């Protein structure tokens, strides 16, 4: 992996190097490369429709590009970028609520192997679960479980008390465990 020419040391993680140099274009490119996949996953998990994820991801990185020169170096850049993604997801949902429904054309897919179907089934289960979660629990669950952020970091990002963040995560995890248990119980009944 090539290091940023102005990096402080070879052991500095890529996500931190983006804020160290004086080359704003390179800083943006590093931030994009390091966090694009996480932004895409986060937007999808926060309920942005598949057809809108690429545009929403672009919106996130447009904000990052504009604001990166003013980024607070004391905060983790990943949290900052995922916070922007959260705000973009909220705006997407707001626009969708106000817009009239449109018909979506879905291309037919060829029959795929069992493994792919099992993964799709699991992904659909998670998506249905996330769709039914209240937005405050969903945000904390997505950021903790899917993006791996620490709860104190999530609380700061969302501007909520630490106990509130832990409570929301605990409730969402319990609910997810019940959904998964019900899913497997129904699968066991079908195979008998």
Coordinates of N, CA and C in Angstrom, one line a residue:
X1 N 0.9 -1.2 0.0 CA 0.0 0.0 0.0 C 0.9 1.2 0.0
X2 N 0.6 2.2 -0.9 CA 1.4 3.4 -1.0 C 1.0 4.3 0.1
X3 N 2.0 4.9 0.8 CA 1.8 5.9 1.8 C 1.6 7.3 1.3
X4 N 0.8 8.0 2.0 CA 0.7 9.4 1.6 C 2.1 10.1 1.8
X5 N 2.5 10.9 0.9 CA 3.9 11.5 1.0 C 4.1 12.3 2.3
X6 N 3.1 12.8 2.9 CA 3.3 13.6 4.1 C 2.9 12.9 5.3
X7 N 2.8 11.5 5.3 CA 2.4 10.8 6.4 C 3.4 10.9 7.5
X8 N 2.9 10.9 8.8 CA 3.8 11.1 9.9 C 4.7 9.9 10.1
X9 N 4.1 8.7 9.9 CA 4.9 7.5 10.1 C 4.3 6.4 9.2
X10 N 5.1 5.3 9.0 CA 4.6 4.2 8.2 C 3.6 3.4 9.0
X11 N 3.5 3.5 10.3 CA 2.5 2.7 11.1 C 1.2 3.5 11.2
X12 N 1.1 4.7 10.7 CA -0.2 5.4 10.8 C -1.2 4.8 9.9
X13 N -2.4 4.4 10.5 CA -3.4 3.8 9.7 C -3.9 4.7 8.5
X14 N -4.3 4.1 7.4 CA -4.7 4.9 6.3 C -5.8 5.9 6.6
X15 N -6.7 5.5 7.4 CA -7.9 6.4 7.7 C -7.4 7.6 8.5
X16 N -6.3 7.6 9.2 CA -5.8 8.8 9.9 C -4.9 9.6 9.0
X17 N -4.2 9.0 8.0 CA -3.3 9.7 7.2 C -4.0 10.7 6.3
X18 N -5.3 10.5 6.0 CA -6.0 11.4 5.2 C -6.0 12.8 5.7
X19 N -5.8 13.0 7.0 CA -5.9 14.3 7.5 C -4.6 15.0 7.8
X20 N -3.5 14.3 7.5 CA -2.2 14.7 7.9 C -1.5 15.6 6.8
X21 N -1.7 15.4 5.6 CA -1.0 16.0 4.5 C -1.6 17.4 4.2
X22 N -0.9 18.0 3.2 CA -1.4 19.3 2.8 C -1.9 19.2 1.4
X23 N -2.2 18.0 0.9 CA -2.7 17.8 -0.4 C -4.2 17.4 -0.3
X24 N -5.1 18.4 -0.4 CA -6.5 18.1 -0.2 C -7.1 17.0 -1.1
X25 N -6.7 17.0 -2.4 CA -7.2 16.0 -3.3 C -6.8 14.6 -2.9
X26 N -5.5 14.4 -2.5 CA -5.0 13.1 -2.0 C -5.7 12.7 -0.7
X27 N -6.0 13.7 0.1 CA -6.7 13.4 1.4 C -8.1 12.9 1.1
X28 N -8.8 13.5 0.1 CA -10.1 13.0 -0.3 C -10.0 11.6 -0.9
X29 N -9.1 11.4 -1.8 CA -9.0 10.1 -2.4 C -8.7 9.0 -1.4
X30 N -7.9 9.3 -0.4 CA -7.6 8.3 0.6 C -8.9 8.1 1.5
X31 N -9.6 9.1 1.8 CA -10.8 9.0 2.6 C -11.9 8.1 1.8
X32 N -12.0 8.4 0.5 CA -12.9 7.7 -0.4 C -12.5 6.2 -0.4
X33 N -11.3 5.9 -0.7 CA -10.8 4.6 -0.8 C -11.0 3.8 0.5
X34 N -10.7 4.4 1.6 CA -10.8 3.8 2.9 C -12.2 3.6 3.4
X35 N -13.2 4.4 3.0 CA -14.5 4.4 3.6 C -15.7 4.2 2.7
X36 N -15.4 4.1 1.4 CA -16.5 3.9 0.5 C -17.4 2.7 0.8
X37 N -16.8 1.6 1.0 CA -17.6 0.3 1.3 C -18.4 0.5 2.5
X38 N -17.8 1.1 3.6 CA -18.6 1.3 4.8 C -19.7 2.2 4.6
X39 N -19.5 3.3 3.9 CA -20.6 4.2 3.6 C -21.8 3.5 2.8
X40 N -21.4 2.7 1.8 CA -22.4 2.0 1.0 C -23.2 1.0 1.9
X41 N -22.5 0.3 2.8 CA -23.2 -0.7 3.7 C -24.1 0.1 4.6
X42 N -23.6 1.1 5.2 CA -24.3 1.9 6.2 C -25.6 2.5 5.5
X43 N -25.5 3.0 4.4 CA -26.7 3.6 3.7 C -27.7 2.5 3.4
X44 N -27.2 1.3 3.0 CA -28.1 0.2 2.7 C -28.8 -0.2 4.0
X45 N -28.0 -0.4 5.0 CA -28.6 -0.8 6.3 C -29.5 0.2 6.9
X46 N -29.3 1.5 6.6 CA -30.2 2.5 7.1 C -31.5 2.7 6.2
X47 N -31.7 1.7 5.3 CA -32.9 1.7 4.5 C -32.9 2.5 3.3
X48 N -31.8 3.0 2.8 CA -31.8 3.6 1.5 C -32.0 2.6 0.4
X49 N -33.0 2.7 -0.4 CA -33.4 1.7 -1.5 C -32.1 1.4 -2.4
X50 N -32.0 0.2 -2.8 CA -30.9 -0.2 -3.6 C -30.7 0.7 -4.8
X51 N -31.8 1.1 -5.4 CA -31.7 1.9 -6.6 C -31.1 3.3 -6.3
X52 N -31.1 3.7 -5.1 CA -30.7 5.1 -4.7 C -29.3 5.1 -3.9
X53 N -28.8 3.9 -3.6 CA -27.6 3.8 -2.8 C -26.4 4.5 -3.5
X54 N -26.2 4.2 -4.8 CA -25.0 4.8 -5.4 C -25.1 6.4 -5.4
X55 N -26.3 6.9 -5.7 CA -26.4 8.4 -5.7 C -26.2 8.9 -4.2
X56 N -26.8 8.2 -3.3 CA -26.6 8.6 -1.9 C -25.1 8.6 -1.4
X57 N -24.4 7.5 -1.9 CA -23.0 7.4 -1.6 C -22.3 8.6 -2.2
X58 N -22.6 9.0 -3.4 CA -22.0 10.1 -4.1 C -22.3 11.4 -3.3
X59 N -23.5 11.5 -2.8 CA -23.9 12.7 -2.0 C -23.0 12.8 -0.7
X60 N -22.8 11.6 -0.1 CA -22.0 11.6 1.1 C -20.6 12.1 0.8
X61 N -20.0 11.6 -0.3 CA -18.6 12.0 -0.6 C -18.5 13.4 -1.2
X62 N -19.6 13.9 -1.7 CA -19.6 15.4 -2.1 C -19.5 16.2 -0.8
X63 N -20.2 15.8 0.2 CA -20.1 16.6 1.5 C -18.7 16.4 2.1
X64 N -18.2 15.2 2.1 CA -16.8 14.9 2.6 C -15.8 15.8 1.8
X65 N -15.9 15.9 0.5 CA -15.0 16.7 -0.3 C -15.0 18.1 0.1
X66 N -16.3 18.7 0.3 CA -16.4 20.1 0.6 C -15.9 20.4 2.1
X67 N -16.1 19.4 3.0 CA -15.8 19.7 4.4 C -14.5 19.2 4.9
X68 N -13.9 18.3 4.1 CA -12.6 17.7 4.6 C -11.5 18.7 5.0
X69 N -11.4 19.8 4.3 CA -10.4 20.7 4.7 C -10.6 21.3 6.1
X70 N -11.9 21.3 6.6 CA -12.2 21.8 7.9 C -12.5 20.7 8.9
X71 N -12.1 19.5 8.6 CA -12.4 18.4 9.5 C -11.7 18.5 10.8
X72 N -12.4 18.2 11.9 CA -11.8 18.3 13.2 C -10.9 17.1 13.4
X73 N -9.6 17.3 13.5 CA -8.6 16.2 13.5 C -8.7 15.4 14.8
X74 N -9.4 15.9 15.8 CA -9.5 15.2 17.1 C -10.5 14.1 17.0
X75 N -11.5 14.1 16.1 CA -12.5 13.1 15.9 C -12.0 12.0 15.0
X76 N -12.5 10.8 15.1 CA -12.2 9.7 14.2 C -12.9 10.0 12.8
X77 N -12.1 10.0 11.7 CA -12.7 10.3 10.4 C -13.8 9.3 10.0
X78 N -13.7 8.1 10.4 CA -14.7 7.1 10.0 C -16.0 7.5 10.7
X79 N -16.0 7.8 11.9 CA -17.3 8.3 12.6 C -17.9 9.5 11.9
X80 N -17.0 10.4 11.6 CA -17.4 11.6 10.9 C -18.1 11.3 9.6
X81 N -17.5 10.5 8.8 CA -18.0 10.1 7.5 C -19.3 9.4 7.6
X82 N -19.4 8.4 8.6 CA -20.6 7.7 8.8 C -21.7 8.5 9.3
X83 N -21.4 9.6 10.1 CA -22.4 10.6 10.5 C -23.0 11.3 9.3
X84 N -22.1 11.6 8.4 CA -22.6 12.3 7.1 C -23.5 11.3 6.4
X85 N -23.1 10.0 6.3 CA -24.0 9.0 5.7 C -25.3 8.9 6.4
X86 N -25.4 9.0 7.7 CA -26.6 8.9 8.4 C -27.5 10.1 8.0
X87 N -26.9 11.3 8.0 CA -27.7 12.5 7.6 C -28.2 12.4 6.2
X88 N -27.4 11.8 5.2 CA -27.9 11.7 3.9 C -29.0 10.7 3.8
X89 N -28.9 9.6 4.6 CA -30.0 8.6 4.6 C -31.3 9.2 5.1
X90 N -31.2 10.0 6.1 CA -32.4 10.7 6.7 C -33.0 11.6 5.6
X91 N -32.2 12.3 4.8 CA -32.7 13.2 3.7 C -33.3 12.3 2.6
X92 N -32.7 11.2 2.3 CA -33.3 10.3 1.3 C -34.7 9.9 1.7
X93 N -34.8 9.5 3.0 CA -36.1 9.0 3.5 C -37.2 10.2 3.5
X94 N -36.7 11.4 3.8 CA -37.6 12.5 3.8 C -38.1 12.8 2.4
X95 N -37.2 12.8 1.4 CA -37.6 13.0 0.0 C -38.5 12.0 -0.5
X96 N -38.3 10.7 -0.1 CA -39.2 9.6 -0.5 C -40.6 9.8 0.1
X97 N -40.7 10.3 1.3 CA -42.0 10.5 2.0 C -42.8 11.5 1.2
X98 N -42.1 12.5 0.7 CA -42.8 13.6 0.0 C -43.0 13.3 -1.5
X99 N -42.3 12.4 -2.1 CA -42.4 12.2 -3.5 C -43.5 11.1 -3.8
X100 N -44.2 11.3 -4.9 CA -45.2 10.3 -5.3 C -44.5 9.0 -5.6
X101 N -45.2 7.8 -5.4 CA -44.6 6.5 -5.7 C -44.3 6.4 -7.1
X102 N -43.2 5.6 -7.5 CA -42.9 5.4 -8.9 C -42.8 3.8 -9.0
X103 N -43.1 3.4 -10.2 CA -42.9 2.0 -10.5 C -41.4 1.7 -10.8
X104 N -40.9 0.6 -10.2 CA -39.6 0.2 -10.4 C -39.5 -1.0 -11.3
X105 N -38.7 -1.0 -12.3 CA -38.5 -2.2 -13.1 C -37.4 -3.0 -12.5
X106 N -37.7 -4.3 -12.2 CA -36.7 -5.2 -11.7 C -36.3 -6.2 -12.7
X107 N -35.0 -6.3 -13.1 CA -34.6 -7.3 -14.1 C -34.8 -8.7 -13.5
X108 N -35.2 -9.6 -14.3 CA -35.2 -11.0 -13.8 C -33.8 -11.5 -13.7
X109 N -33.7 -12.4 -12.7 CA -32.4 -13.0 -12.4 C -32.4 -14.5 -12.7
X110 N -31.3 -15.0 -13.2 CA -31.2 -16.4 -13.4 C -31.3 -17.2 -12.1
X111 N -31.7 -18.5 -12.2 CA -31.7 -19.3 -11.0 C -30.2 -19.5 -10.5
X112 N -30.0 -19.3 -9.2 CA -28.6 -19.4 -8.7 C -28.5 -20.5 -7.7
X113 N -27.2 -20.9 -7.4 CA -27.0 -22.0 -6.5 C -27.6 -21.8 -5.1
X114 N -27.7 -22.9 -4.4 CA -28.3 -22.9 -3.0 C -27.6 -21.9 -2.1
X115 N -26.3 -21.8 -2.1 CA -25.6 -21.0 -1.2 C -26.0 -19.5 -1.4
X116 N -26.1 -19.1 -2.7 CA -26.5 -17.7 -3.0 C -27.9 -17.5 -2.4
X117 N -28.8 -18.5 -2.6 CA -30.1 -18.3 -2.1 C -30.2 -18.2 -0.6
X118 N -29.3 -19.0 0.1 CA -29.3 -19.0 1.5 C -28.8 -17.6 2.0
X119 N -27.8 -17.1 1.3 CA -27.3 -15.7 1.7 C -28.3 -14.7 1.5
X120 N -29.1 -14.8 0.4 CA -30.1 -13.8 0.1 C -31.2 -13.9 1.1
X121 N -31.5 -15.1 1.5 CA -32.6 -15.3 2.6 C -32.1 -14.6 3.9
X122 N -30.9 -14.8 4.2 CA -30.3 -14.2 5.5 C -30.3 -12.7 5.3
X123 N -29.9 -12.2 4.2 CA -29.9 -10.7 4.0 C -31.3 -10.2 4.0
X124 N -32.3 -10.9 3.4 CA -33.7 -10.4 3.5 C -34.2 -10.4 4.9
X125 N -33.8 -11.4 5.7 CA -34.2 -11.4 7.1 C -33.7 -10.2 7.8
X126 N -32.4 -9.9 7.6 CA -31.8 -8.7 8.3 C -32.5 -7.4 7.8
X127 N -32.8 -7.3 6.5 CA -33.4 -6.1 5.9 C -34.8 -6.0 6.5
X128 N -35.6 -7.1 6.6 CA -36.9 -7.0 7.2 C -36.9 -6.6 8.6
X129 N -35.9 -7.1 9.3 CA -35.7 -6.7 10.7 C -35.4 -5.3 10.9
X130 N -34.5 -4.8 10.1 CA -34.1 -3.3 10.1 C -35.3 -2.4 9.7
X131 N -36.1 -2.9 8.7 CA -37.2 -2.1 8.3 C -38.2 -1.9 9.4
X132 N -38.3 -2.9 10.3 CA -39.3 -2.8 11.4 C -38.8 -2.1 12.7
X133 N -37.5 -1.9 12.7 CA -37.0 -1.2 13.9 C -37.3 0.3 13.9
X134 N -37.5 0.8 15.0 CA -37.7 2.3 15.1 C -36.4 2.9 14.7
X135 N -36.4 4.1 14.0 CA -35.2 4.7 13.6 C -34.1 4.9 14.7
X136 N -34.4 5.3 15.9 CA -33.4 5.5 16.9 C -32.6 4.2 17.2
X137 N -33.4 3.1 17.3 CA -32.7 1.8 17.6 C -32.0 1.3 16.3
X138 N -32.5 1.5 15.2 CA -31.9 1.1 13.9 C -30.6 1.8 13.7
X139 N -30.5 3.1 14.0 CA -29.2 3.8 13.8 C -28.1 3.2 14.7
X140 N -28.5 3.0 15.9 CA -27.5 2.5 16.9 C -27.1 1.0 16.5
X141 N -28.1 0.2 16.1 CA -27.8 -1.2 15.8 C -26.9 -1.3 14.5
X142 N -27.2 -0.5 13.5 CA -26.4 -0.5 12.3 C -25.0 0.0 12.5
X143 N -24.9 1.1 13.3 CA -23.5 1.6 13.5 C -22.7 0.7 14.4
X144 N -23.3 0.0 15.3 CA -22.6 -0.9 16.2 C -22.4 -2.3 15.6
X145 N -23.4 -2.9 15.2 CA -23.4 -4.3 14.7 C -22.8 -4.5 13.3
X146 N -23.2 -3.6 12.4 CA -22.8 -3.7 11.0 C -21.5 -2.9 10.7
X147 N -21.3 -1.8 11.3 CA -20.2 -1.0 11.1 C -19.1 -1.1 12.1
X148 N -19.4 -1.7 13.2 CA -18.4 -2.0 14.3 C -17.9 -0.8 15.1
X149 N -18.7 0.3 15.1 CA -18.3 1.5 15.9 C -18.6 1.2 17.4
X150 N -17.8 1.8 18.3 CA -18.0 1.6 19.7 C -19.2 2.5 20.1
X151 N -19.9 2.0 21.2 CA -21.1 2.7 21.6 C -20.8 4.1 22.1
X152 N -19.7 4.4 22.8 CA -19.4 5.8 23.2 C -19.3 6.7 21.9
X153 N -18.7 6.1 20.9 CA -18.5 6.9 19.7 C -19.8 7.1 19.0
X154 N -20.7 6.2 19.0 CA -22.0 6.3 18.5 C -22.8 7.3 19.2
X155 N -22.8 7.3 20.5 CA -23.5 8.3 21.4 C -23.0 9.7 21.0
X156 N -21.7 9.9 20.9 CA -21.2 11.2 20.5 C -21.7 11.6 19.1
X157 N -21.7 10.7 18.2 CA -22.1 11.0 16.8 C -23.5 11.4 16.7
X158 N -24.4 10.7 17.5 CA -25.8 10.9 17.4 C -26.3 12.0 18.4
X159 N -25.4 12.4 19.3 CA -25.8 13.5 20.3 C -26.7 12.9 21.3
X160 N -26.5 11.7 21.8 CA -27.4 11.1 22.8 C -26.5 10.7 24.0
X161 N -27.2 10.4 25.1 CA -26.5 10.0 26.3 C -26.0 8.6 26.0
X162 N -24.9 8.3 26.7 CA -24.3 6.9 26.5 C -25.2 5.8 27.0
X163 N -25.9 6.0 28.1 CA -26.9 5.0 28.6 C -28.0 4.8 27.6
X164 N -28.4 5.9 26.9 CA -29.5 5.8 25.9 C -29.0 4.9 24.7
X165 N -27.7 5.2 24.3 CA -27.2 4.4 23.2 C -27.1 2.9 23.6
X166 N -26.6 2.6 24.8 CA -26.5 1.2 25.2 C -27.9 0.6 25.3
X167 N -28.9 1.3 25.8 CA -30.2 0.8 25.9 C -30.8 0.5 24.5
X168 N -30.7 1.4 23.6 CA -31.2 1.2 22.3 C -30.6 0.0 21.6
X169 N -29.2 -0.2 21.8 CA -28.5 -1.3 21.2 C -29.0 -2.6 21.9
X170 N -29.1 -2.6 23.2 CA -29.6 -3.8 23.9 C -31.0 -4.2 23.4
X171 N -31.9 -3.3 23.3 CA -33.2 -3.6 22.9 C -33.2 -4.1 21.4
X172 N -32.5 -3.5 20.6 CA -32.4 -4.0 19.2 C -31.8 -5.4 19.1
X173 N -30.7 -5.6 19.8 CA -30.1 -7.0 19.8 C -31.1 -8.0 20.3
X174 N -31.8 -7.8 21.4 CA -32.8 -8.7 21.9 C -33.9 -9.0 20.8
X175 N -34.3 -8.0 20.2 CA -35.4 -8.1 19.2 C -34.8 -8.9 18.0
X176 N -33.6 -8.7 17.6 CA -32.9 -9.4 16.5 C -32.8 -10.9 16.9
X177 N -32.4 -11.2 18.1 CA -32.3 -12.6 18.5 C -33.6 -13.3 18.4
X178 N -34.7 -12.6 18.8 CA -36.1 -13.2 18.7 C -36.5 -13.5 17.3
X179 N -36.1 -12.5 16.4 CA -36.5 -12.6 15.0 C -35.7 -13.8 14.4
X180 N -34.4 -14.0 14.7 CA -33.6 -15.1 14.2 C -34.1 -16.4 14.8
X181 N -34.4 -16.4 16.0 CA -35.0 -17.7 16.6 C -36.3 -18.1 16.0
X182 N -37.2 -17.1 15.8 CA -38.4 -17.4 15.1 C -38.2 -17.9 13.7
X183 N -37.3 -17.3 13.0 CA -37.0 -17.7 11.6 C -36.5 -19.2 11.6
X184 N -35.6 -19.5 12.5 CA -35.0 -20.9 12.4 C -36.1 -21.9 12.9
X185 N -36.9 -21.5 13.8 CA -38.0 -22.4 14.3 C -39.0 -22.7 13.1
X186 N -39.3 -21.7 12.4 CA -40.2 -21.9 11.2 C -39.5 -22.7 10.2
X187 N -38.2 -22.6 10.0 CA -37.4 -23.4 9.0 C -37.4 -24.9 9.5
X188 N -37.3 -25.1 10.8 CA -37.3 -26.5 11.3 C -38.6 -27.1 11.1
X189 N -39.7 -26.4 11.2 CA -41.0 -26.9 11.0 C -41.2 -27.3 9.5
X190 N -40.7 -26.5 8.6 CA -40.8 -26.7 7.2 C -40.1 -28.0 6.7
X191 N -39.0 -28.3 7.4 CA -38.2 -29.5 7.0 C -38.7 -30.8 7.6
X192 N -39.6 -30.8 8.4 CA -40.1 -32.0 9.0 C -41.0 -32.7 8.1

